[in-house]
Coordinates of C-alpha atoms in Angstrom, one line a residue:
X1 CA 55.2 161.6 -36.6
X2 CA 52.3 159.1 -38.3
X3 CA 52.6 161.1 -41.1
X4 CA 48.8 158.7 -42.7
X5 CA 47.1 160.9 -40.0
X6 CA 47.8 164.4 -38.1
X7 CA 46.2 163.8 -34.5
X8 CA 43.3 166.4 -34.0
X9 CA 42.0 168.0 -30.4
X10 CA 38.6 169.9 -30.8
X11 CA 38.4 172.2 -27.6
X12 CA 35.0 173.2 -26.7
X13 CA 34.9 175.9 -24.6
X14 CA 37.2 179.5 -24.4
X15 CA 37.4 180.8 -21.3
X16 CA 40.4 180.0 -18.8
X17 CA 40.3 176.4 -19.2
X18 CA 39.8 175.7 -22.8
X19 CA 42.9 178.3 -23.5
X20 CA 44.9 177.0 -21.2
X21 CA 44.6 173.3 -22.0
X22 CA 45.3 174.5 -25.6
X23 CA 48.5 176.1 -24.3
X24 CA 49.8 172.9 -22.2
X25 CA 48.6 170.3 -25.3
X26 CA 50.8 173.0 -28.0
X27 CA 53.4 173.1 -25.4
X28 CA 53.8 169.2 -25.2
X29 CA 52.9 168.1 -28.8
X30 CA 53.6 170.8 -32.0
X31 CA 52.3 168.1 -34.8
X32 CA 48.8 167.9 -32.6
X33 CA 46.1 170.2 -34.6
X34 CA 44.2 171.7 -31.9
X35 CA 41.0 173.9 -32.4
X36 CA 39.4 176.3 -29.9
X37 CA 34.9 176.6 -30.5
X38 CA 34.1 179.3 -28.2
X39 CA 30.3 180.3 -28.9
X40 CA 30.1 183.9 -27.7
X41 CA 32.5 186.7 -28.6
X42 CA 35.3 187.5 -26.6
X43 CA 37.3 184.7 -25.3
X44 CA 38.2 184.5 -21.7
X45 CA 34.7 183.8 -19.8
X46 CA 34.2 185.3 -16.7
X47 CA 37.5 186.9 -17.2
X48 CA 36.8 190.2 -17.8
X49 CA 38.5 193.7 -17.0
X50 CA 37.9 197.2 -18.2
X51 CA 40.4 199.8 -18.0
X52 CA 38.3 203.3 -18.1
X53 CA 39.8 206.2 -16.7
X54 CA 42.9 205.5 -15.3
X55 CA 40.7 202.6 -13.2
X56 CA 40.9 199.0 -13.6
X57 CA 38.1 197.4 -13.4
X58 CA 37.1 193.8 -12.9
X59 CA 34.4 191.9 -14.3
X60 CA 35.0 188.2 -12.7
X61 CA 37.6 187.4 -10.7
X62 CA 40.4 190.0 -9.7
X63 CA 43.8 187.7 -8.6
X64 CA 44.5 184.5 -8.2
X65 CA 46.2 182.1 -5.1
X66 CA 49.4 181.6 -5.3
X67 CA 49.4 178.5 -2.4
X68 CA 47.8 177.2 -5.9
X69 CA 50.8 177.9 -7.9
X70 CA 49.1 177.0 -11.7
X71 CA 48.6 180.1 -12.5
X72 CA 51.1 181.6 -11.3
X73 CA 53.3 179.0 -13.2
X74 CA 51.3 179.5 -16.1
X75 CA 51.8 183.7 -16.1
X76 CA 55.8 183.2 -16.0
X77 CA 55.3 180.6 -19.1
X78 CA 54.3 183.3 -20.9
X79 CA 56.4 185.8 -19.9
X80 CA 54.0 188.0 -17.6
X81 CA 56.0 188.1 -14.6
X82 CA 57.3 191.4 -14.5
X83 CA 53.9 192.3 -15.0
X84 CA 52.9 190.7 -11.9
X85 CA 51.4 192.3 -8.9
X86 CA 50.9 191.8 -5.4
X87 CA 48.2 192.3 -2.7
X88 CA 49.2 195.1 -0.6
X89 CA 49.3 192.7 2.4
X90 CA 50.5 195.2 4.7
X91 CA 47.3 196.5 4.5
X92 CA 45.5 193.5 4.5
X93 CA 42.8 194.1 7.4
X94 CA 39.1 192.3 6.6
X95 CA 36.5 193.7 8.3
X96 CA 33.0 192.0 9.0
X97 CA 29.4 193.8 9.2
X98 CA 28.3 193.1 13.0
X99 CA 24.9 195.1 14.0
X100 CA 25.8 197.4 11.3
X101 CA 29.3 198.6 12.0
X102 CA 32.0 197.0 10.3
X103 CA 34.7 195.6 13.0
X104 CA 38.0 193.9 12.0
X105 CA 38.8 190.1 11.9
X106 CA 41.3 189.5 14.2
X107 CA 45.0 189.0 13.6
X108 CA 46.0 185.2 13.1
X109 CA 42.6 184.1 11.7
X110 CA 42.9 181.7 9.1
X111 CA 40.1 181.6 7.6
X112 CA 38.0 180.8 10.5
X113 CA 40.5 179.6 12.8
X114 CA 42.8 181.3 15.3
X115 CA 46.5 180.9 15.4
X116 CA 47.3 183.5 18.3
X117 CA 45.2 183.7 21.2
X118 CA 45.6 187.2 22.1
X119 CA 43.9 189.2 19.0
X120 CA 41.5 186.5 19.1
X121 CA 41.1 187.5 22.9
X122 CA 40.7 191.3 22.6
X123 CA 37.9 190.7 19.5
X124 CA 34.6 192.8 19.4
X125 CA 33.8 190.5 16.0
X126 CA 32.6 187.4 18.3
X127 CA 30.7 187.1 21.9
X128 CA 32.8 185.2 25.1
X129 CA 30.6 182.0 24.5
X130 CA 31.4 182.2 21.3
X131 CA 34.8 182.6 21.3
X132 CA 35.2 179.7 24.1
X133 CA 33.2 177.7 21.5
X134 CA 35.6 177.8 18.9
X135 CA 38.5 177.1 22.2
X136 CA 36.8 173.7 22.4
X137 CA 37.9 172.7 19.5
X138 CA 41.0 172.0 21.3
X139 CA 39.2 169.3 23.2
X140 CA 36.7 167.9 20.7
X141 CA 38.1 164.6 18.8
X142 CA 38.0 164.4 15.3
X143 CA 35.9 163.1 13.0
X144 CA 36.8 159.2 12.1
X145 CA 33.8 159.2 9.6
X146 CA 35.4 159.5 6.2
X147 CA 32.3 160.3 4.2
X148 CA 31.7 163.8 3.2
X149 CA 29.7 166.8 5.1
X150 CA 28.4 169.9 4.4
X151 CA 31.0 173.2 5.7
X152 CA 27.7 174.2 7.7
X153 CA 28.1 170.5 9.9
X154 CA 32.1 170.7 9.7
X155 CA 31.9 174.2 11.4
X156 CA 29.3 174.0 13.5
X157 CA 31.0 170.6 15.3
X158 CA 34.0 171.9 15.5
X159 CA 33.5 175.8 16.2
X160 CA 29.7 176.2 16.8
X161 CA 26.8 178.5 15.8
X162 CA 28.4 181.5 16.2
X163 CA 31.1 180.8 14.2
X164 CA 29.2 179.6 11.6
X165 CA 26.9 182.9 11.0
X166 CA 29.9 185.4 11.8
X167 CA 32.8 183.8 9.8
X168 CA 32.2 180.3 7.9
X169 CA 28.9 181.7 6.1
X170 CA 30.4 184.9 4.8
X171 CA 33.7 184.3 4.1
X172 CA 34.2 180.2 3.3
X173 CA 30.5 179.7 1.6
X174 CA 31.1 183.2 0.1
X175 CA 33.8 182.3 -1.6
X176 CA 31.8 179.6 -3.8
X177 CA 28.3 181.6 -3.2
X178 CA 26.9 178.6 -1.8
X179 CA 24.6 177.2 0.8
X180 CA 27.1 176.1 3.6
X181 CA 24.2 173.9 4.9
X182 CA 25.2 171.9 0.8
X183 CA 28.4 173.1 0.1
X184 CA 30.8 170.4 0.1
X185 CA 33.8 170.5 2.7
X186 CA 35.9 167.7 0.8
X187 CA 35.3 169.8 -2.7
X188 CA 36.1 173.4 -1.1
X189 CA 38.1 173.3 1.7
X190 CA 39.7 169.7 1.9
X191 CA 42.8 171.1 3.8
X192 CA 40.6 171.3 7.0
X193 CA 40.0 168.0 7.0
X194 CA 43.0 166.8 6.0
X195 CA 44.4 168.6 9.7
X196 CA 41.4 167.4 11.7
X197 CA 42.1 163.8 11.2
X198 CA 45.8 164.6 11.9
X199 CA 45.9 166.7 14.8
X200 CA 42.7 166.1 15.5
X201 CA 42.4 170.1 16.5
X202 CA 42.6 172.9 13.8
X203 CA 43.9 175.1 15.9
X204 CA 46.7 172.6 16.8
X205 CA 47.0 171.7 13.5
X206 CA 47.4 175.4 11.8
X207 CA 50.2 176.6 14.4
X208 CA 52.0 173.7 13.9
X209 CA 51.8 174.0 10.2
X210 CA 52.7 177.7 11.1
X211 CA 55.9 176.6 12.5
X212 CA 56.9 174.5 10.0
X213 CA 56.7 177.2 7.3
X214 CA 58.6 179.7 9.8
X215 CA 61.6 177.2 9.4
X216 CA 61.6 177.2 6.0
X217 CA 60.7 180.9 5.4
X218 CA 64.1 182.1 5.0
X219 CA 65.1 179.5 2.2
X220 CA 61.7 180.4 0.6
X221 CA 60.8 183.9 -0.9
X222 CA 57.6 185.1 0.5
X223 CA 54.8 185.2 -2.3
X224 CA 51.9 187.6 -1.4
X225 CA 48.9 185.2 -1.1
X226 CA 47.4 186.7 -3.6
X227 CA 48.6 188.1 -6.9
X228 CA 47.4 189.7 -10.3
X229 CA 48.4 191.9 -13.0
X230 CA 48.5 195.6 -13.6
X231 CA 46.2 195.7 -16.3
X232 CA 44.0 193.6 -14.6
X233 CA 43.2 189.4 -15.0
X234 CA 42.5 189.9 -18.8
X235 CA 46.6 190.2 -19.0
X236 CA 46.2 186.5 -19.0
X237 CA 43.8 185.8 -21.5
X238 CA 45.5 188.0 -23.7
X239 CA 48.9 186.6 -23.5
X240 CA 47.3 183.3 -24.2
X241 CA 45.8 184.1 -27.0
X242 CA 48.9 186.1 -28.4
X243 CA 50.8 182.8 -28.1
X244 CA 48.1 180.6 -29.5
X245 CA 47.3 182.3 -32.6
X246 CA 49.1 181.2 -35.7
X247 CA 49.4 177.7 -34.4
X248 CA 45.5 177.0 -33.1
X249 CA 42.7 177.6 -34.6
X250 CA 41.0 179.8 -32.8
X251 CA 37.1 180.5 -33.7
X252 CA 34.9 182.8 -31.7
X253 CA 31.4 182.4 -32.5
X254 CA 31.8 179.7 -32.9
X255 CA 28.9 176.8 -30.9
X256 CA 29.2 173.1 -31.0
X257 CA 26.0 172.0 -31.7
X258 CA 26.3 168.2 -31.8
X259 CA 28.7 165.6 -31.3
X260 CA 28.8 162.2 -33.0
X261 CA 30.9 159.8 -32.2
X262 CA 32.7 157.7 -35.3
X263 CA 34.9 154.9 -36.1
X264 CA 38.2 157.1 -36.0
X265 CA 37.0 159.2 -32.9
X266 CA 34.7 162.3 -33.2
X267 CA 32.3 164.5 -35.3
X268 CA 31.4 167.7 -34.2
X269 CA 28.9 169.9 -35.8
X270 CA 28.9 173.3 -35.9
X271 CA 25.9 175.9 -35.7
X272 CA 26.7 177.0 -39.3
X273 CA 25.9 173.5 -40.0
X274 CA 30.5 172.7 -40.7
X275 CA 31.6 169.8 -39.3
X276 CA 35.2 168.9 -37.6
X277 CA 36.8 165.5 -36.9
X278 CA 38.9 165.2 -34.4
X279 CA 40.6 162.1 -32.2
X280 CA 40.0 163.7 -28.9
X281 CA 37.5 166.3 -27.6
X282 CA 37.6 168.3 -24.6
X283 CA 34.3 170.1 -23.1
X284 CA 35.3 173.0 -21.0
X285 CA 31.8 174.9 -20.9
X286 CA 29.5 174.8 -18.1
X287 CA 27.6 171.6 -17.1
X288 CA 25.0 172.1 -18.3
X289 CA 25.8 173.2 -21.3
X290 CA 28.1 169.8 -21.5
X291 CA 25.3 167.9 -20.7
X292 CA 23.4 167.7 -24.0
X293 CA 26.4 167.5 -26.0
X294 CA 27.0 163.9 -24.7
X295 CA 23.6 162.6 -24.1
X296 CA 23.2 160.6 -27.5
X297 CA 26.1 158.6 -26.1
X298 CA 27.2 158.9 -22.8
X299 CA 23.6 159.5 -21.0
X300 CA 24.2 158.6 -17.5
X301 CA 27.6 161.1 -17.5
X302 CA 24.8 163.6 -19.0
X303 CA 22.3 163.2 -16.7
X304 CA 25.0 163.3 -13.6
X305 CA 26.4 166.6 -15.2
X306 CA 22.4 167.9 -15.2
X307 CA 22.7 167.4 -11.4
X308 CA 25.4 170.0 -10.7
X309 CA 24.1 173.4 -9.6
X310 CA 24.6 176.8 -10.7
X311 CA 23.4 180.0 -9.4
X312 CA 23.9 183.6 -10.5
X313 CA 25.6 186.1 -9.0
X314 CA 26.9 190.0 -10.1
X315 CA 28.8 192.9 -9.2
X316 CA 29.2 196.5 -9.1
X317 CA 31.9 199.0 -9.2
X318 CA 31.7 202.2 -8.1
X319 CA 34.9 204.9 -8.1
X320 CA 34.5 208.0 -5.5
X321 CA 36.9 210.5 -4.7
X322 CA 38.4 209.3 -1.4
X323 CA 37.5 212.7 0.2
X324 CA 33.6 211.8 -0.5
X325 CA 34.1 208.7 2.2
X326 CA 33.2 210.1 5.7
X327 CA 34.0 206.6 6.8
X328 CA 36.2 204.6 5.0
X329 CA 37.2 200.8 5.2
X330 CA 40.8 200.8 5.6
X331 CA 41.8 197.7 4.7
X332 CA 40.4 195.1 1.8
X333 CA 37.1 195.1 2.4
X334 CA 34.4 193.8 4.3
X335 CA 31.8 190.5 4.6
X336 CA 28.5 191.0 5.3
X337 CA 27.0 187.9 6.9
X338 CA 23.7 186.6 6.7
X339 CA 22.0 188.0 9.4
X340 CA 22.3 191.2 9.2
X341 CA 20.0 191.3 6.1
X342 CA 21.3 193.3 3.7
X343 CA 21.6 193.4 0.5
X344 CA 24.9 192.8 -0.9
X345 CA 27.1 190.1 0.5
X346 CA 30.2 191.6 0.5
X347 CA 32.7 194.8 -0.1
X348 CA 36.2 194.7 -1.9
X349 CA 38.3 198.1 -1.5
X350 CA 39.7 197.9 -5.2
X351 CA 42.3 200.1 -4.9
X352 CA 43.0 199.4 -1.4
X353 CA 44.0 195.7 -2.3
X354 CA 45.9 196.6 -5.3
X355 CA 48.3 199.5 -6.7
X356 CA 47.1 201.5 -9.8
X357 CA 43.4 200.1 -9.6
X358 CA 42.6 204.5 -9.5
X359 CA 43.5 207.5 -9.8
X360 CA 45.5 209.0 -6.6
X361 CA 42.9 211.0 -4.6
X362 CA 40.3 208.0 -6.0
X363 CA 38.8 204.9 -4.1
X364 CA 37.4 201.8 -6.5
X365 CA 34.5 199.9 -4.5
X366 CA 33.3 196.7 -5.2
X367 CA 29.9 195.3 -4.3
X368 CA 29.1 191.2 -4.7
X369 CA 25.5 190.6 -4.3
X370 CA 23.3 187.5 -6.1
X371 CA 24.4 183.6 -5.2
X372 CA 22.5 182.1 -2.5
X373 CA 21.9 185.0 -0.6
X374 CA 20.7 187.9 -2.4
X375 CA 19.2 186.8 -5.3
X376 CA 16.4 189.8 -5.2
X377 CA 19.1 192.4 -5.8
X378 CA 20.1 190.5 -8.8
X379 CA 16.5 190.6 -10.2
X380 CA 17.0 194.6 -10.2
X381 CA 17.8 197.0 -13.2
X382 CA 21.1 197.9 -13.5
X383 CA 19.7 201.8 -11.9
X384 CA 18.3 199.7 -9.1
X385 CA 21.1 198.0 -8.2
X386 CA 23.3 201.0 -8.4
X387 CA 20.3 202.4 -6.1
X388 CA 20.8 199.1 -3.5
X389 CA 24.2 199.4 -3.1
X390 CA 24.7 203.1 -3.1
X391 CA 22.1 202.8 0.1
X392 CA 24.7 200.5 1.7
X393 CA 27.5 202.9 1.5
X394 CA 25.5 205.8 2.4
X395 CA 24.0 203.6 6.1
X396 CA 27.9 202.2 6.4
X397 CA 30.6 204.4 5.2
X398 CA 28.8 207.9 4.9
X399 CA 29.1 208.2 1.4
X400 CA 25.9 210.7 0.2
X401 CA 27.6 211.8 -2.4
X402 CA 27.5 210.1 -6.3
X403 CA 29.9 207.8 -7.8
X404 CA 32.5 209.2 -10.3
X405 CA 31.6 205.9 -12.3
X406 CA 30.0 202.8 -11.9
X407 CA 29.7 199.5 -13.5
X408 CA 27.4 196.4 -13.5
X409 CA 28.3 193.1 -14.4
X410 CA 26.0 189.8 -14.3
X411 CA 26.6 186.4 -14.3
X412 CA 24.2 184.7 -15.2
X413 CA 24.1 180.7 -14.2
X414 CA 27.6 180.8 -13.6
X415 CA 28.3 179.7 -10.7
X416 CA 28.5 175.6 -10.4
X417 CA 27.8 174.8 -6.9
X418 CA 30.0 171.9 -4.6
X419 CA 27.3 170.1 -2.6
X420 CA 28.1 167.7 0.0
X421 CA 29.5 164.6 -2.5
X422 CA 30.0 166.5 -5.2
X423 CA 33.4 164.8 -6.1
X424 CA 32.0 161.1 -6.1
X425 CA 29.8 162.6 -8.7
X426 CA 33.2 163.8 -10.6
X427 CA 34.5 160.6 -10.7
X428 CA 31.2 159.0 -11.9
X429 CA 31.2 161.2 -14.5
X430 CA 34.8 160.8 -16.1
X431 CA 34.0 157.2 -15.7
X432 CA 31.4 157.3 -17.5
X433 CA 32.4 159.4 -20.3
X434 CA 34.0 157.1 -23.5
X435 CA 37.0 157.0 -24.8
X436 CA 38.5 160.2 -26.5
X437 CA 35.8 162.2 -24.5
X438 CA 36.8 164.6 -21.6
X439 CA 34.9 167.1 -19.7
X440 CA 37.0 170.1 -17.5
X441 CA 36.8 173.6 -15.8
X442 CA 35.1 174.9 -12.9
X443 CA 32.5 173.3 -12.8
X444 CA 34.2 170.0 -11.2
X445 CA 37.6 170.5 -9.5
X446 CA 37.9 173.8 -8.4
X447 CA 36.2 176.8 -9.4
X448 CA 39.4 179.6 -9.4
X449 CA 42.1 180.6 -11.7
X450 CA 44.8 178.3 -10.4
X451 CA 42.3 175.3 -10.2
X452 CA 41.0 175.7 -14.0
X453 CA 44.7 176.0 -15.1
X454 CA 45.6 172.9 -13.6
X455 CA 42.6 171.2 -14.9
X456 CA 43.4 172.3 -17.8
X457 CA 47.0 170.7 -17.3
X458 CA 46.1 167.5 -16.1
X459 CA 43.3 166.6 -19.1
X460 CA 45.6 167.8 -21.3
X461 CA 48.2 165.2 -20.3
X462 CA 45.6 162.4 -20.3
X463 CA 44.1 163.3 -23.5
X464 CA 47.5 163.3 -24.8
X465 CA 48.6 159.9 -23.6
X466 CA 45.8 158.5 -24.4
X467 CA 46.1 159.5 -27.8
X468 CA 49.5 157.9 -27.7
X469 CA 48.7 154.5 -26.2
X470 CA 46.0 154.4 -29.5
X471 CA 49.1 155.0 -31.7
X472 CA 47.5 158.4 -33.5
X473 CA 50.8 160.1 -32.9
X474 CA 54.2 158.2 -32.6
X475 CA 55.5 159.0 -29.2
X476 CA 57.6 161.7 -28.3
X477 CA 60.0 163.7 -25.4
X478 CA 56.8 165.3 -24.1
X479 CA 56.5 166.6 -20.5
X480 CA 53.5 168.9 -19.3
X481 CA 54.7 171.5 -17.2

């Protein structure tokens, strides 16, 4: 250790990404003095649950992937795992709102693609053309063109129209709330890609991918694809801050009004008018938020970080007794594309997907509505919403009668949105951003749990070796993991 100087890390931001990248730098480096400024009161984000009742309710987002394994990685690092839970996969049926009547995906789809011909056959979900649309894409060649495209063009080459309105539009855009005629397919679904240019079919390209895990399935325990925890997402956050506290300094509101850059590195001023100086500073907050932070000296990265997106979104909760649901949906849930006008965009079956989400004789509903596509339901009051969705259930699923509970939650320009070349802006604004200066979290590489924990990871490694390389901290046995 340089014992003239005790290297300093300002985090700026508290949700998953600023407490994880707190974690990974504490991990890797015990003499670095790391500080958490997270302006609003409850640390965490959008990661928010409620337990009310004996139901466990979600405000953001309710599992993570464990194909990403970060987080996963992250929750055994902490010692979560026997708190871990499951989907309940063998239940894991996804219906879709055709002409008013919800009717199941097939078995096999991936997403949008079929991998066995005959449930994909037997379908009510899609019309013969447009089924032997998506067949074509057995014939079509791929795409030499390495530039970027929107998931609306990607689909609607390779799979056509119909695909596009019945699957890609609710279920990939859905996922980011975007515009699939702007989302970006090389920021949110690069794997598709990646398989087009090298089996020049998706179909082709999935089964044989298929086969290749079926070989290596029994050496390999079988994860559920997705996973949680059984108090709900917050377990995380908690257990974060549990480890971090007594070694961080951890300050709820707590704003970073200005930055200053200095001869040693950085000054940041507070809202109470306190200043910190630190040698590195990482900005986890939304972009725009970011954005005037680094203006005074890094006003190209700024004015790149203006240009990212965000739209707002909510959700609602509802709790019946599962005897009050004339016609229930039996599996997760159910998408609600585009054309059929309503408004909500999709339904999760709470405690369908999860054990111990209610009460035994209970069902937990979950309604998404805002983003792109329903941004009038999210100009309602809380009673009107409520109102708008209750509607749904009652023209769907039968339900007339009242919900045991409800809750609304609002986000509110949170959602950063991927358009078509939204990584070459990424990279234009790291390289633009000065020395000692990074900027993280969903707003740039991935907008899930498992893709802000590995952000997290990553800057945390750079920010720490390039701390070392400026000889603020003698080098040490350091690997992030």
């Amino acid at each position: 250790m340089n014992t003239a100087h005790q290297p300093h890390v300002v985090i700026i931001g508290g949700g998953i990404t600023g407490l994880s990248a707190a974690w990974f730098i504490r991990k890797a480096a015990a003499d670095v003095r790391i500080t958490v400024l997270e302006s609003g009161g409850h640390w965490g984000g959008k990661v928010i649950t409620e337990n009310v009742d004996g139901f466990v309710i979600e405000a953001g987002p309710d599992s993570f992937l464990t194909q990403k394994p970060w987080a996963l990685d992250l929750a055994r690092q902490l010692g979560l795992t026997d708190r871990l839970i499951g989907t309940n996969d063998h239940q894991r049926t996804i219906d879709v709102l055709r002409r008013g009547v919800p009717v199941p995906m097939p078995d096999g789809l991936n997403l949008i693609v079929p991998t066995r011909a005959l449930p994909f056959l037997r379908s009510r979900l899609l019309s013969p053309w447009g089924k032997a649309r998506i067949a074509l894409d057995m014939l079509i060649p791929a795409r030499r063109d390495p530039a970027d495209e929107s998931l609306a063009a990607f689909v609607r080459r390779r799979f056509g129209a119909e695909a596009l309105s019945t699957l890609a539009e609710p279920l990939m855009a859905g996922i980011y709330n975007a515009d699939p005629e702007q989302q970006s397919m090389a920021a949110t679904f690069p794997r598709f890609q990646h398989i087009e240019r090298a089996h020049g079919s998706l179909i082709r390209g999935l089964r044989a991918a298929q086969r290749t895990a079926a070989r290596t399935a029994a050496s390999t325990p079988k994860l559920p694809a997705f996973m949680s925890f059984q108090t709900g997402t917050h377990a995380l956050i908690d257990a974060l801050v549990t480890h971090l506290e007594g070694t961080v300094d951890l300050r709820l509101h707590t704003p970073a009004d200005a930055l200053e850059r200095t001869a040693a590195g950085w000054r940041i001023t507070l809202n109470d008018g306190d200043t910190l100086t630190a040698d590195a500073v990482l900005i986890t907050t939304p972009a725009y938020a970011a954005a005037p932070l680094i203006r005074p000296f890094a006003p190209d990265a700024a004015d790149l970080l203006d240009g990212i997106r965000y739209v707002s979104s909510g959700t609602v909760s509802l709790a019946y007794r599962t005897s009050a649901i004339p016609r229930p949906l039996h599996g997760f849930g159910m998408l609600i594309p585009a054309d059929e006008r309503q408004p909500i965009n999709a339904i999760t079956v709470s405690s369908t997907k999860f054990d111990g989400r209610a009460p035994d004789g209970y069902t937990l509903l979950r309604a998404f509505f805002g983003g792109t596509r329903t941004p009038r339901t999210l100009a309602l009051d809380d009673d009107g919403v409520v109102n708008t969705v209750r509607e749904v259930l009652r023209r769907v699923l039968g339900i007339q009668a009242a919900p045991q509970l409800h809750r609304v939650y609002r986000w509110h320009n949170a959602q950063p949105q991927y358009d078509v070349n939204h990584l070459e802006r990424v990279n234009a604004i790291e390289a633009a951003l000065p020395d000692g200066m990074y900027v993280t979290g969903s707003a740039f590489r991935g907008v899930g749990l498992p893709d802000c924990v590995h952000q997290a990871q990553t800057t945390a490694a750079r920010a720490l070796d390039a701390l070392q390389r400026r000889a603020v901290f003698d080098p040490q046995e350091r690997v992030i993991t």
